[in-house]
CSV table of N, CA and C in Angstrom, one decimal:
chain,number,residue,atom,x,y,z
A,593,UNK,N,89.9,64.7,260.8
A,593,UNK,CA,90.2,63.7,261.7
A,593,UNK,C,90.8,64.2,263.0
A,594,UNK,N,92.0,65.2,263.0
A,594,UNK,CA,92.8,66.1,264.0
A,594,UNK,C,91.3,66.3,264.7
A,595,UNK,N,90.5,67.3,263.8
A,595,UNK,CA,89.5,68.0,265.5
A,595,UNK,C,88.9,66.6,266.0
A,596,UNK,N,88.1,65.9,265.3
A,596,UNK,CA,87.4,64.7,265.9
A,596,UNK,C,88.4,64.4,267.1
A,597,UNK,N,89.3,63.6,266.8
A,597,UNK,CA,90.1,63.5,268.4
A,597,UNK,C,90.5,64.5,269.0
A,598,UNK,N,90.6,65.8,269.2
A,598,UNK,CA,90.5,67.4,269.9
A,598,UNK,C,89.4,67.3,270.9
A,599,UNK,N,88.0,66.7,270.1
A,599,UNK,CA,86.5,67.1,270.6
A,599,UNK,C,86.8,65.7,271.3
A,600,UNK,N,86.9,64.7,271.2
A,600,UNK,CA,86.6,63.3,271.6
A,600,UNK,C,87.4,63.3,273.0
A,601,UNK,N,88.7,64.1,273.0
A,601,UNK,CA,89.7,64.2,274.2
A,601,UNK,C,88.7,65.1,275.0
A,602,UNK,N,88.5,66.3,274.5
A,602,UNK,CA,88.0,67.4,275.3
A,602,UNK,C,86.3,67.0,275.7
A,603,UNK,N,85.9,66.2,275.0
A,603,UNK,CA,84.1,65.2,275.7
A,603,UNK,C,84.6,64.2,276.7
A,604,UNK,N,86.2,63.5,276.7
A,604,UNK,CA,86.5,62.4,278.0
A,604,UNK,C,86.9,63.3,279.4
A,605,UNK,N,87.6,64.2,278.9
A,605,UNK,CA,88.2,64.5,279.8
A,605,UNK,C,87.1,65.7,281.0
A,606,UNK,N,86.4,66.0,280.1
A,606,UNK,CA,85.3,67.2,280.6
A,606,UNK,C,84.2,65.9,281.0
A,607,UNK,N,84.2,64.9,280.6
A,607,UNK,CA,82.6,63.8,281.2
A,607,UNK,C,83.3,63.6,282.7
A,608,UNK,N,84.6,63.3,282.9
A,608,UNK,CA,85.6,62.4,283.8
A,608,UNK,C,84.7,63.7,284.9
A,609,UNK,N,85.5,64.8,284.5
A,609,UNK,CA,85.3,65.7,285.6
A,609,UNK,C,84.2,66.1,286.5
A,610,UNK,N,83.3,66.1,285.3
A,610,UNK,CA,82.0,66.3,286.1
A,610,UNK,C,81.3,65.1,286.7
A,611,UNK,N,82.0,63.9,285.9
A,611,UNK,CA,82.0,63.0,286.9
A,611,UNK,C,81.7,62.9,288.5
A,612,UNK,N,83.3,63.4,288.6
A,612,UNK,CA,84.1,63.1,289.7
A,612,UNK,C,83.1,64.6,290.3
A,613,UNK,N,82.8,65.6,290.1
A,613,UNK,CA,81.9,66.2,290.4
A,613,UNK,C,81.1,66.1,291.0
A,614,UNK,N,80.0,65.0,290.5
A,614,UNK,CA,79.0,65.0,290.9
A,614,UNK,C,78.8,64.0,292.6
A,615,UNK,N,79.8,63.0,291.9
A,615,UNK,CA,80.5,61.9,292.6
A,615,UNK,C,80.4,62.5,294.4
A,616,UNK,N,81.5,63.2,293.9
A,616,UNK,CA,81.9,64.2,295.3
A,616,UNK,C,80.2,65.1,296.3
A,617,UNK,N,79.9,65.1,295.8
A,617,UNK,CA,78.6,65.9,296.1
A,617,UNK,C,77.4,64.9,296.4
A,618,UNK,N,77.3,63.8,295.6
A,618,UNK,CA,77.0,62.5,296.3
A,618,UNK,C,77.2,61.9,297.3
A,619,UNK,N,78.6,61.9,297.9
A,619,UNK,CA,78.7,61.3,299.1
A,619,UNK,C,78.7,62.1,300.3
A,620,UNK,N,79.2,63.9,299.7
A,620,UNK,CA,78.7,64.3,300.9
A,620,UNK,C,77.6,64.8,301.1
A,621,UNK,N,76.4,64.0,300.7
A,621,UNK,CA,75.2,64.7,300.6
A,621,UNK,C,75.0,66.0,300.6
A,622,UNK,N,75.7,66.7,299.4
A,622,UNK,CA,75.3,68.4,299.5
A,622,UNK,C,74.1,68.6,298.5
A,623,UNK,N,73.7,67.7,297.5
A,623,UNK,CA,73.2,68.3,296.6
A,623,UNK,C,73.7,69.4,295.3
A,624,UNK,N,73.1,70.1,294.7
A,624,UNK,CA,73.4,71.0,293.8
A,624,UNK,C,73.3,72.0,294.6
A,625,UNK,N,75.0,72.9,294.9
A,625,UNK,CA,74.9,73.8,295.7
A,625,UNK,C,75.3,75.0,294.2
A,626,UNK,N,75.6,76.0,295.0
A,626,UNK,CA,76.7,76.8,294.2
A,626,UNK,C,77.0,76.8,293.8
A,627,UNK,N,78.3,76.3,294.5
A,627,UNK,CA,79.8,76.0,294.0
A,627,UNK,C,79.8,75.0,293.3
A,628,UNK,N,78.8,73.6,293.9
A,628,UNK,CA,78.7,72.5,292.9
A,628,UNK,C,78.5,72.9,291.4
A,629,UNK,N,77.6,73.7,291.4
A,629,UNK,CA,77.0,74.4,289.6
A,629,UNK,C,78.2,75.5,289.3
A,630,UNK,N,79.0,76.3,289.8
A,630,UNK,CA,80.2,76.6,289.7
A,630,UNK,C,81.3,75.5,288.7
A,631,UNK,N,81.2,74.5,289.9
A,631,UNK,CA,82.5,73.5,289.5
A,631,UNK,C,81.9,72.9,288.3
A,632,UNK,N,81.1,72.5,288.0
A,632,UNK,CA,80.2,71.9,287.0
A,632,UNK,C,80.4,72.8,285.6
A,633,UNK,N,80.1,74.2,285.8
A,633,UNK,CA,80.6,75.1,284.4
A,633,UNK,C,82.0,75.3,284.5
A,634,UNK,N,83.0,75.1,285.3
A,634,UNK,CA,84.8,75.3,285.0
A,634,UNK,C,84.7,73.6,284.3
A,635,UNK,N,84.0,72.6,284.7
A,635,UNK,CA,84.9,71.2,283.8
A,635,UNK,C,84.1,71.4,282.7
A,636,UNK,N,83.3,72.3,282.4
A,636,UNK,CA,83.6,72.6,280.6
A,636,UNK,C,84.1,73.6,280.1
A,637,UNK,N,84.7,74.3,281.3
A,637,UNK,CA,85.2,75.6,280.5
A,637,UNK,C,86.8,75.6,280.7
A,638,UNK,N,87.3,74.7,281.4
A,638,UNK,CA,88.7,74.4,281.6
A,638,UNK,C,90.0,74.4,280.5
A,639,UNK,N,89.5,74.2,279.4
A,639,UNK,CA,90.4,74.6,277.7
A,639,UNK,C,90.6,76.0,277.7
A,640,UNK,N,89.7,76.8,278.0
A,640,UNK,CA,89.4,77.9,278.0
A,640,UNK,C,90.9,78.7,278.6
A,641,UNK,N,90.8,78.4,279.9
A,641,UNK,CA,92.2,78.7,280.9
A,641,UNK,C,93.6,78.0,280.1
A,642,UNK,N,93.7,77.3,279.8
A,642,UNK,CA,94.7,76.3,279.0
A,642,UNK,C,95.3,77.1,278.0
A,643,UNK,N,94.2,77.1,277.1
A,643,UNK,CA,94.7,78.5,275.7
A,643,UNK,C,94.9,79.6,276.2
A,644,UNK,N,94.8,80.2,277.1
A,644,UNK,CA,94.9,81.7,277.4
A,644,UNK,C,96.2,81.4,277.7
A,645,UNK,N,96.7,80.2,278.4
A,645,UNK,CA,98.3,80.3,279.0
A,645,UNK,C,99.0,79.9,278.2
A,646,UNK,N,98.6,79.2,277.4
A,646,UNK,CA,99.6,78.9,276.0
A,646,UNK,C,99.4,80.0,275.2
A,647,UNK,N,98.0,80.5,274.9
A,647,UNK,CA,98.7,82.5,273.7
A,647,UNK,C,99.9,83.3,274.7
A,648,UNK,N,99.2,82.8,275.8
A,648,UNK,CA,100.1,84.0,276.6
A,648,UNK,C,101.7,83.7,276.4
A,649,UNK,N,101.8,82.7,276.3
A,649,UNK,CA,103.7,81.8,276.0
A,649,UNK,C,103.9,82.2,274.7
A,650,UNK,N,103.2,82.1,273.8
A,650,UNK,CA,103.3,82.1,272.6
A,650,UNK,C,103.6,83.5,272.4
A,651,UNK,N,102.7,84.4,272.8
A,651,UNK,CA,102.9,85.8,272.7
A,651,UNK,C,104.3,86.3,273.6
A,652,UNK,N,104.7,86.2,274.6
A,652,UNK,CA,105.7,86.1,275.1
A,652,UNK,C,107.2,86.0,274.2
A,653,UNK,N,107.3,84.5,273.5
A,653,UNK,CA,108.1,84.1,272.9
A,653,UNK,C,108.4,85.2,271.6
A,654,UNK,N,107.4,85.2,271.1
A,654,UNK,CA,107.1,86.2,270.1
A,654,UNK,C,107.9,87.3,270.4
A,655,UNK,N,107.0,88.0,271.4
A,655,UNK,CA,107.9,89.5,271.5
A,655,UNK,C,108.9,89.4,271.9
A,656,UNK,N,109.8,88.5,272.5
A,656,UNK,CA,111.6,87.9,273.0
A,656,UNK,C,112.1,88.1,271.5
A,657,UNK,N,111.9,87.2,270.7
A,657,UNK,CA,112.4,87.5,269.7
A,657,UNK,C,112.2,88.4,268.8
A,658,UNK,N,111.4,89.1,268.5
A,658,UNK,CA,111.3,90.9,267.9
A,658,UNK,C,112.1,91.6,268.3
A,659,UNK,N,111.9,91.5,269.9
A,659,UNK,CA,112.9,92.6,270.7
A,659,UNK,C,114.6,92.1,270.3
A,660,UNK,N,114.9,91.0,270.2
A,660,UNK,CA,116.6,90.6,270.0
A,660,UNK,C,116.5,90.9,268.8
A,661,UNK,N,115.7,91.2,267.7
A,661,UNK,CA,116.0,91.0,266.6
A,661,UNK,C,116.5,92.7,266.4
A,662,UNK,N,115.3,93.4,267.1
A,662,UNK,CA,115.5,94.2,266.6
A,662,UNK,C,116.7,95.6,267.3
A,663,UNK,N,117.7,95.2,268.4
A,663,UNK,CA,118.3,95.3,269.1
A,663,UNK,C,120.3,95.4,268.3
């Protein structure tokens, strides 16, 4: 039940974006440029960045407390 709403957040929040993606590219008449198809693979790969900086805290936290402990 936990992942279903994980996946269901992470399908709203990645549809919104590429949304507002496409949106943006629409009005300024650019088309599918680059960076458009760029921006388009970061709003599904944006968790990606997210967990790297939460292990990174986590791992952090971690070795803070090894190091006092072992001090």
């Amino acid at each position: 039940m936990f992942e279903a709403a994980i996946v269901l957040l992470y399908g709203l929040v990645a549809a919104v974006a590429i949304a507002i993606t496409m949106l943006e590219g629409w009005a300024n008449h650019d088309g599918l440029t680059f960076h458009r198809l760029a921006g388009l693979i970061a709003c599904l790969l944006w968790p990606l960045t997210l967990l790297a900086f939460v292990l990174h805290g986590c791992a952090v936290r971690l070795l803070t407390r090894l190091s006092r402990s072992m001090a």
